[in-house]
XYZ file of N, CA and C in Angstrom:
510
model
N 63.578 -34.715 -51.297
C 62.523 -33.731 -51.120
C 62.915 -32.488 -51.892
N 62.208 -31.972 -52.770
C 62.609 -30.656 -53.235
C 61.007 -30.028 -53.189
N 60.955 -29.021 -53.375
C 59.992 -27.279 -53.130
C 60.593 -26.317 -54.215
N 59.479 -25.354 -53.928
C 60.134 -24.308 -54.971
C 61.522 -23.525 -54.004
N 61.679 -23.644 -53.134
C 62.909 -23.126 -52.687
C 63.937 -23.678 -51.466
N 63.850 -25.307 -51.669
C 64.583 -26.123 -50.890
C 64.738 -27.404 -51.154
N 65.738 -27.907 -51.142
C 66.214 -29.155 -51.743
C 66.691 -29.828 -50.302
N 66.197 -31.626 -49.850
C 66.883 -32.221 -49.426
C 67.130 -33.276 -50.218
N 68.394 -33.820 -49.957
C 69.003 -35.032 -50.718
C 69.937 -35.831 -49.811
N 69.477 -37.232 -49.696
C 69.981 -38.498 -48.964
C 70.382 -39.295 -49.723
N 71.570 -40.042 -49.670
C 72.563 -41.479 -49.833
C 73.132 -42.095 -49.110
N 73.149 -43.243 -49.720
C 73.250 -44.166 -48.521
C 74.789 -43.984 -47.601
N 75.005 -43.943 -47.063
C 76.403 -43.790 -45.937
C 77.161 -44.794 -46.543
N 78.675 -44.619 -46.611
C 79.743 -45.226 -46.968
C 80.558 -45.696 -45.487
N 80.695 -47.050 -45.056
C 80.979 -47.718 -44.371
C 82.785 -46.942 -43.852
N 83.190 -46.684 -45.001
C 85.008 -46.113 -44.824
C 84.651 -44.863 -44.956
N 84.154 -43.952 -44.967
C 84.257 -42.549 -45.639
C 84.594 -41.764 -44.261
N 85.951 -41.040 -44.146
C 85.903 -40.011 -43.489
C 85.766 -39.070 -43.783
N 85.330 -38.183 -44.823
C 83.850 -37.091 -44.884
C 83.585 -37.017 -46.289
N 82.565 -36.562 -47.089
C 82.365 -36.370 -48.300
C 82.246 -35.323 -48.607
N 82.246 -34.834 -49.796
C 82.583 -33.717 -50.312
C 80.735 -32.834 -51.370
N 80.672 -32.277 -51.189
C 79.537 -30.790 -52.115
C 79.781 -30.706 -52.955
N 79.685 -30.690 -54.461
C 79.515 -29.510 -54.877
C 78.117 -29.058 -54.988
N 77.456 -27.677 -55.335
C 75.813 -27.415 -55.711
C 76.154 -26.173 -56.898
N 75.763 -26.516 -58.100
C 75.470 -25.613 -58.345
C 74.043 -25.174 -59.516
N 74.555 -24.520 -60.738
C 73.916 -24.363 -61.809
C 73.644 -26.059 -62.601
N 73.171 -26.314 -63.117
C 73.188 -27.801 -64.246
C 73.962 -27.710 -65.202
N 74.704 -28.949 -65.444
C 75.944 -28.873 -66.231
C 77.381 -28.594 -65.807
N 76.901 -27.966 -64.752
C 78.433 -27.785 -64.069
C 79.568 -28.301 -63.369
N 80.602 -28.683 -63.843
C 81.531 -30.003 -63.091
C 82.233 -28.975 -62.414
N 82.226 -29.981 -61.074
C 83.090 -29.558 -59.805
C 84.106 -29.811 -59.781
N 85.283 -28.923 -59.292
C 86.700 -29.068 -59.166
C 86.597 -29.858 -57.802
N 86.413 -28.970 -56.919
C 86.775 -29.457 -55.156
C 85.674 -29.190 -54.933
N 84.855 -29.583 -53.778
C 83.664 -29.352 -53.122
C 84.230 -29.303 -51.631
N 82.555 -28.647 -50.837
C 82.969 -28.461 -49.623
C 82.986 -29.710 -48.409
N 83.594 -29.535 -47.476
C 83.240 -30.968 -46.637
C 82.158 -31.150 -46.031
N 81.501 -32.244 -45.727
C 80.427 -32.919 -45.390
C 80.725 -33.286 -44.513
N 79.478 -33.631 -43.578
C 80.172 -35.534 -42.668
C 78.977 -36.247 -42.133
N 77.714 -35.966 -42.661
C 76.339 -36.558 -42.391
C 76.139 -37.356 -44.056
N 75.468 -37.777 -44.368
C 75.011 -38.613 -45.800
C 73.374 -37.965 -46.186
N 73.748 -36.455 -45.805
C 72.648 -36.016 -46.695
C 72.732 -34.307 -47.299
N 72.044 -33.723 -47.472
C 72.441 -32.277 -48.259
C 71.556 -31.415 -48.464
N 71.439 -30.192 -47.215
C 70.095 -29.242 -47.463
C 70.413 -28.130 -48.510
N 69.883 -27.852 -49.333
C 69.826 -26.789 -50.126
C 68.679 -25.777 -50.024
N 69.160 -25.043 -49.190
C 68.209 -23.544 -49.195
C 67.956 -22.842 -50.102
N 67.272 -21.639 -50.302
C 67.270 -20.446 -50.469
C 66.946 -20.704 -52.465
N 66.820 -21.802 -52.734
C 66.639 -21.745 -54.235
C 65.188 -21.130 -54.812
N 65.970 -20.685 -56.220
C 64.721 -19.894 -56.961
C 63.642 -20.845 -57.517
N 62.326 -20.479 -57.641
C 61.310 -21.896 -58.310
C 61.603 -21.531 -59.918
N 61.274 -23.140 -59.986
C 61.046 -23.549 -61.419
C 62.923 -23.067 -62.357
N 63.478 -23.541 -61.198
C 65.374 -23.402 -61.496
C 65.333 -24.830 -62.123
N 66.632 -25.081 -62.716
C 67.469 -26.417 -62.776
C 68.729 -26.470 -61.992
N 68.839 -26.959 -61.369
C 70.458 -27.151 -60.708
C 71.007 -28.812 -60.454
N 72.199 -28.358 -59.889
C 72.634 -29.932 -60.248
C 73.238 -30.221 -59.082
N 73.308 -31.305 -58.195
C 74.052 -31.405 -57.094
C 74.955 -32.778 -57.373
N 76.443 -32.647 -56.775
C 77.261 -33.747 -56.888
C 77.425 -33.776 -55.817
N 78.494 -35.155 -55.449
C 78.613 -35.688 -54.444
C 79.942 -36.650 -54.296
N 80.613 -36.836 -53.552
C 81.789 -37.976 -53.396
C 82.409 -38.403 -52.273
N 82.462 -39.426 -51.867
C 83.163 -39.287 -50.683
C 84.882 -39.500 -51.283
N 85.600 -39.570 -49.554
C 86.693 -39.423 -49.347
C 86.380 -40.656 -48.358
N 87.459 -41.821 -48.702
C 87.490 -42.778 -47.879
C 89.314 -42.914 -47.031
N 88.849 -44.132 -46.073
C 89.891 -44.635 -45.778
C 89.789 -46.134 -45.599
N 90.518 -47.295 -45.958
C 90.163 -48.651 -46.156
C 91.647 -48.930 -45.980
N 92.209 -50.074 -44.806
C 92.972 -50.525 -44.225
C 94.302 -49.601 -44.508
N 94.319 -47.929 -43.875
C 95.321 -47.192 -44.340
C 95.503 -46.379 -45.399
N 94.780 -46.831 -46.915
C 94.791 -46.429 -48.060
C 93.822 -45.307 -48.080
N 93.756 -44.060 -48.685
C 92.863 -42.738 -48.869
C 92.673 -42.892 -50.375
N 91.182 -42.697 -50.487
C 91.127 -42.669 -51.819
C 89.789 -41.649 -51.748
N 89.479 -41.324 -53.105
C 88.216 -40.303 -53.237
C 87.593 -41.071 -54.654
N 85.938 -41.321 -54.511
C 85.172 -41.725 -55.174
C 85.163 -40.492 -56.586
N 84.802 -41.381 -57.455
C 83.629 -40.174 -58.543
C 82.950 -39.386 -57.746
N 82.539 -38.430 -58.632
C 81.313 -37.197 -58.421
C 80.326 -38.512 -58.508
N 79.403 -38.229 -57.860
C 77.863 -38.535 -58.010
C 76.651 -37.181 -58.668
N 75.931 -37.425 -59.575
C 75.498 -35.962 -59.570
C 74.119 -36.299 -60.000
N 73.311 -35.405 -59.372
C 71.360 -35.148 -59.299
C 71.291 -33.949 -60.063
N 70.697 -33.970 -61.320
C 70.170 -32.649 -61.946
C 68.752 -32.639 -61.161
N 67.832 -31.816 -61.102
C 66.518 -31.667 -60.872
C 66.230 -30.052 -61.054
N 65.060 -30.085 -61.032
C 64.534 -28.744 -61.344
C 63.356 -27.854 -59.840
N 63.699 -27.270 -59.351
C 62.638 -26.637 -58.106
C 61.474 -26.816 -58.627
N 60.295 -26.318 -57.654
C 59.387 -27.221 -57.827
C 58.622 -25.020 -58.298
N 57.343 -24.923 -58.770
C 57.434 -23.669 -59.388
C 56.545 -22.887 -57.950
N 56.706 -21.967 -57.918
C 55.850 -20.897 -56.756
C 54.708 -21.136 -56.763
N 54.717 -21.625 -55.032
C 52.615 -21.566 -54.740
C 52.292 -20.503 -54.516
N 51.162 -20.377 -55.610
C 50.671 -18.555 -55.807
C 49.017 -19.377 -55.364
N 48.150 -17.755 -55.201
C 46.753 -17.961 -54.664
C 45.635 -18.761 -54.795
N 46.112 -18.717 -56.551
C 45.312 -19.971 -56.770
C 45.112 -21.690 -56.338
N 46.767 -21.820 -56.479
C 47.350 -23.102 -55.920
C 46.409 -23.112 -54.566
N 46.247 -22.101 -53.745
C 45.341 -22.793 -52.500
C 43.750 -22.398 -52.821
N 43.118 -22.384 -54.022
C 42.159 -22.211 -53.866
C 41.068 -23.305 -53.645
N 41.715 -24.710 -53.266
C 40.751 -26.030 -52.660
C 40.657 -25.537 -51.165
N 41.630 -25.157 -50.552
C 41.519 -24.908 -48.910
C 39.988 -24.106 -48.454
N 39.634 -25.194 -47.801
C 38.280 -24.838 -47.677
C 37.830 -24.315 -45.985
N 37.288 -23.155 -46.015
C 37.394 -22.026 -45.164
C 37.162 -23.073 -43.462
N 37.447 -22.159 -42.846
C 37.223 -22.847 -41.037
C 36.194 -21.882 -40.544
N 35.590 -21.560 -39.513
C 34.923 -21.031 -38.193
C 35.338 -20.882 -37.279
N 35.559 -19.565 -36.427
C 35.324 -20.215 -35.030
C 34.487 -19.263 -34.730
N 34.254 -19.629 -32.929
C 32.524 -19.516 -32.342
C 33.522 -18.935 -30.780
N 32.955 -17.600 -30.257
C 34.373 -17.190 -29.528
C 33.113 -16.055 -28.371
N 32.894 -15.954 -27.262
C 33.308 -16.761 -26.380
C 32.441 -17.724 -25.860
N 32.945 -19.135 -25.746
C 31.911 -19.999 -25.466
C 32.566 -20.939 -23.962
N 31.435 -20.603 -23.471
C 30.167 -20.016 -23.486
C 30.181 -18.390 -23.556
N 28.721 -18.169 -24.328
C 28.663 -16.836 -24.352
C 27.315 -16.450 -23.212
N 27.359 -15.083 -23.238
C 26.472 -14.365 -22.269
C 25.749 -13.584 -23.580
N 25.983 -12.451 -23.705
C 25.166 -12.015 -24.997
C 25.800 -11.797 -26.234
N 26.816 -11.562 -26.369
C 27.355 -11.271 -28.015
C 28.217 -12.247 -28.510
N 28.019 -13.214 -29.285
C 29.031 -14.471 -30.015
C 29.213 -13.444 -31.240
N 30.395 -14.498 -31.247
C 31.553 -13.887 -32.136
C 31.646 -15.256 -33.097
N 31.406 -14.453 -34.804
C 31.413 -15.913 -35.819
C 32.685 -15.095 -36.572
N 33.702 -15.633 -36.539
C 35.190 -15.698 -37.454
C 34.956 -16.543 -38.721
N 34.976 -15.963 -39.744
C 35.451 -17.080 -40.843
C 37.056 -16.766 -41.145
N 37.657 -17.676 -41.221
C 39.275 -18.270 -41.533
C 39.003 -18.789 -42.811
N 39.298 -17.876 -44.114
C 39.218 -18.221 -45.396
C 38.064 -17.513 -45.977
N 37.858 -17.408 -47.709
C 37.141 -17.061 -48.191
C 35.834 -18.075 -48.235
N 34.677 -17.403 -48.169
C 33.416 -17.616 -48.255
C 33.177 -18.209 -49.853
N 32.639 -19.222 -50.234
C 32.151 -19.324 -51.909
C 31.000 -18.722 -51.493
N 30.427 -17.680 -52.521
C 29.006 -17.150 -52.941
C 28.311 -16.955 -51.806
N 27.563 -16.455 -51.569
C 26.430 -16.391 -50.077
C 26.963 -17.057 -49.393
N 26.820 -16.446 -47.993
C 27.652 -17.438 -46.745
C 26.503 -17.058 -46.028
N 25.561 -17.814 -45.037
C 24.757 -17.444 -44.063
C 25.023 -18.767 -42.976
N 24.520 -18.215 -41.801
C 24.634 -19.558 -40.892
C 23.230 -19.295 -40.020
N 22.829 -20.641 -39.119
C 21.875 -20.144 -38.418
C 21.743 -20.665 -37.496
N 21.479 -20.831 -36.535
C 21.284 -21.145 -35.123
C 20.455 -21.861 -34.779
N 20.530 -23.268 -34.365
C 19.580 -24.394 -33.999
C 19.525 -24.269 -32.428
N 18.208 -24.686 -31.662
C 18.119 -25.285 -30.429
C 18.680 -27.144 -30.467
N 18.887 -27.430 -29.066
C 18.812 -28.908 -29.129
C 17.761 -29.819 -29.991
N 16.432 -29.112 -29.863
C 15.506 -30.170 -30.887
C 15.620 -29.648 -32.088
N 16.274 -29.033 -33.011
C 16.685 -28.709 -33.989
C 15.950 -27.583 -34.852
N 15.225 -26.876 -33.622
C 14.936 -25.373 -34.287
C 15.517 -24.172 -34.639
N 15.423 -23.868 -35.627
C 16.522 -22.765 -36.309
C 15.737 -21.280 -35.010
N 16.828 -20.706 -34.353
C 16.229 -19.935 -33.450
C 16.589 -18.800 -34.544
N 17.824 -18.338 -35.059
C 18.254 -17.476 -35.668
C 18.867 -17.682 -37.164
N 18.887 -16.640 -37.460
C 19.166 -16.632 -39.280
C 19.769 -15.632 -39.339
N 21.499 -15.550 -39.789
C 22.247 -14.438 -40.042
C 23.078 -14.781 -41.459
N 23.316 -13.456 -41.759
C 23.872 -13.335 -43.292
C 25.435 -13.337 -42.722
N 26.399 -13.834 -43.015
C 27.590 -13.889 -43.625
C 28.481 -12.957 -44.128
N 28.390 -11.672 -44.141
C 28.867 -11.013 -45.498
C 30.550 -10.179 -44.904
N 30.849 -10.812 -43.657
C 32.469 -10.124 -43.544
C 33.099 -11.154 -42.727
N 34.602 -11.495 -42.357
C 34.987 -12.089 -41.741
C 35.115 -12.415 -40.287
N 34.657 -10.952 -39.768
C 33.878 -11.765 -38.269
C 32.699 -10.366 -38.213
N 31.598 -11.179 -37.519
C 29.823 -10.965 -37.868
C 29.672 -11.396 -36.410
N 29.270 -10.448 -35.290
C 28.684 -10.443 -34.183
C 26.951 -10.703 -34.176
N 26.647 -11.784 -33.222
C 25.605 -12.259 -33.375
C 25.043 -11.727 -31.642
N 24.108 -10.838 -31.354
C 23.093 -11.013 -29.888
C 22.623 -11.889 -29.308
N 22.838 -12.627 -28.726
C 22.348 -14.115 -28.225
C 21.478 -13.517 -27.113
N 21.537 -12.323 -26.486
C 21.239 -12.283 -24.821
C 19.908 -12.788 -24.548
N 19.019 -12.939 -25.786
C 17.136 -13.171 -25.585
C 17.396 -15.049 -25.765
N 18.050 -15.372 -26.102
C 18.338 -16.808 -25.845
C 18.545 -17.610 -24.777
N 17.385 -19.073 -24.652
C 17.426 -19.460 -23.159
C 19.264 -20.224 -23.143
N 19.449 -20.359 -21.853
C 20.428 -20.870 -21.534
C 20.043 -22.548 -22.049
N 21.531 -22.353 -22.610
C 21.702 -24.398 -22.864
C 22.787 -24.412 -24.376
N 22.928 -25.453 -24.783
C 23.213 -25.625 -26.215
C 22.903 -25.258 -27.354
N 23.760 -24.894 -28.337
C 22.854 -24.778 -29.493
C 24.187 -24.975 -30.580
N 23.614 -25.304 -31.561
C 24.401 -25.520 -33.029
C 24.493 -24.233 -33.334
N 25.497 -24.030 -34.460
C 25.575 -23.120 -35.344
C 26.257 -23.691 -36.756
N 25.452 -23.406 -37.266
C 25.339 -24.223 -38.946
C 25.863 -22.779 -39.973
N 27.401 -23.096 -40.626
C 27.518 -22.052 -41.493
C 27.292 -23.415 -43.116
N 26.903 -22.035 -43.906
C 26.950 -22.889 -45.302
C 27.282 -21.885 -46.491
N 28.103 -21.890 -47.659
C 28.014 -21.177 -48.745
C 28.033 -21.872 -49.797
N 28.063 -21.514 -50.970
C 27.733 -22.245 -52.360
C 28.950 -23.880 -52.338
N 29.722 -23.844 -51.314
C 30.411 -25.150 -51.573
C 30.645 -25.763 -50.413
N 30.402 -25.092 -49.129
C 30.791 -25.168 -47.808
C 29.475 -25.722 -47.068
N 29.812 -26.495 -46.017
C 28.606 -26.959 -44.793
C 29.390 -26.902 -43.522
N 29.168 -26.014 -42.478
C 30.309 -25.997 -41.193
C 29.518 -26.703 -40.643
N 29.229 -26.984 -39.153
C 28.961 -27.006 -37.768
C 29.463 -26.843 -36.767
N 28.929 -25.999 -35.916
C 30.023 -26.273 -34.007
C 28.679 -25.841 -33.639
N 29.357 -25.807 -32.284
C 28.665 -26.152 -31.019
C 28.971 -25.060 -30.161
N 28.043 -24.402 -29.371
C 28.203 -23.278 -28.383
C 27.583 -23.326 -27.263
N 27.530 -22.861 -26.409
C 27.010 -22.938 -25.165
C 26.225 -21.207 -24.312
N 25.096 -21.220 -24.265
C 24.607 -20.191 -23.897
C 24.313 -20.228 -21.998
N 25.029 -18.887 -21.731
C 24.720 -18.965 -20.126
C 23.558 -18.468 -19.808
């Protein structure tokens, strides 16, 4: 698994190994001694995006008495580069509908940016639009109090978006 600022890395476990050894550093760089291990895997924090670095690896065995130490093993790879605003600009906005049931004033939250005109409007159960409101900030108080008690939809939509929920009038 690597990110722009975290590396995990797994191998397979060595049957004799009483612990293996680190190194992490820059790419290209051969390790003298590394640090001790004793799991068969390797978190790397705190890295910069769009880096190269290189991670080695070796164990230290023991096999009927005898100690021996493997080769380096070594992973070049590169971080993965910074998710900036754009990167989330597919995340496509949420609603919520707050307090439901309401008595007279609902509360419409949008969670995310609106594409182009945002309006929503208010259906009865047989699917009459009772109300028609514009969209234009991230939470938009709606008067319900002249509304009979029961169910009703609330339909948001903008140039790329179609919501629905459900509310309840006392």
């Amino acid at each position: 698994y690597i990110s722009a600022n975290n590396a995990v890395i797994y191998w397979n476990p060595v049957k004799t190994v009483v612990n293996y050894e680190y190194y992490f550093g820059s790419i290209f760089s051969l390790p003298g001694n590394g640090t001790p291990l004793y799991v068969a895997s390797l978190q790397t924090p705190y890295l910069q995006p769009s880096t190269s670095y290189s991670a080695h690896v070796r164990c230290n065995c023991v096999d009927n008495g005898i100690k021996s130490s493997s080769g380096w093993s070594s992973l070049d790879f590169t971080s993965e580069p910074p998710l900036n605003i754009s990167a989330n600009a597919h995340i496509k906005p949420s609603i919520e509908t707050y307090p439901n049931p309401v008595k007279n004033n609902l509360v419409i939250k949008l969670n995310g940016a609106a594409k182009g005109k945002a309006t929503a409007s208010i259906t009865d159960v047989k699917g009459a639009v009772v109300r028609s409101i514009v969209i234009d900030n991230a939470t938009t108080n709606v008067d319900v109090a002249g509304l009979a008690s029961g169910v009703y939809m609330l339909q948001y939509a903008d140039a790329e978006n179609n919501i629905t929920t459900k509310f309840t009038k006392e």
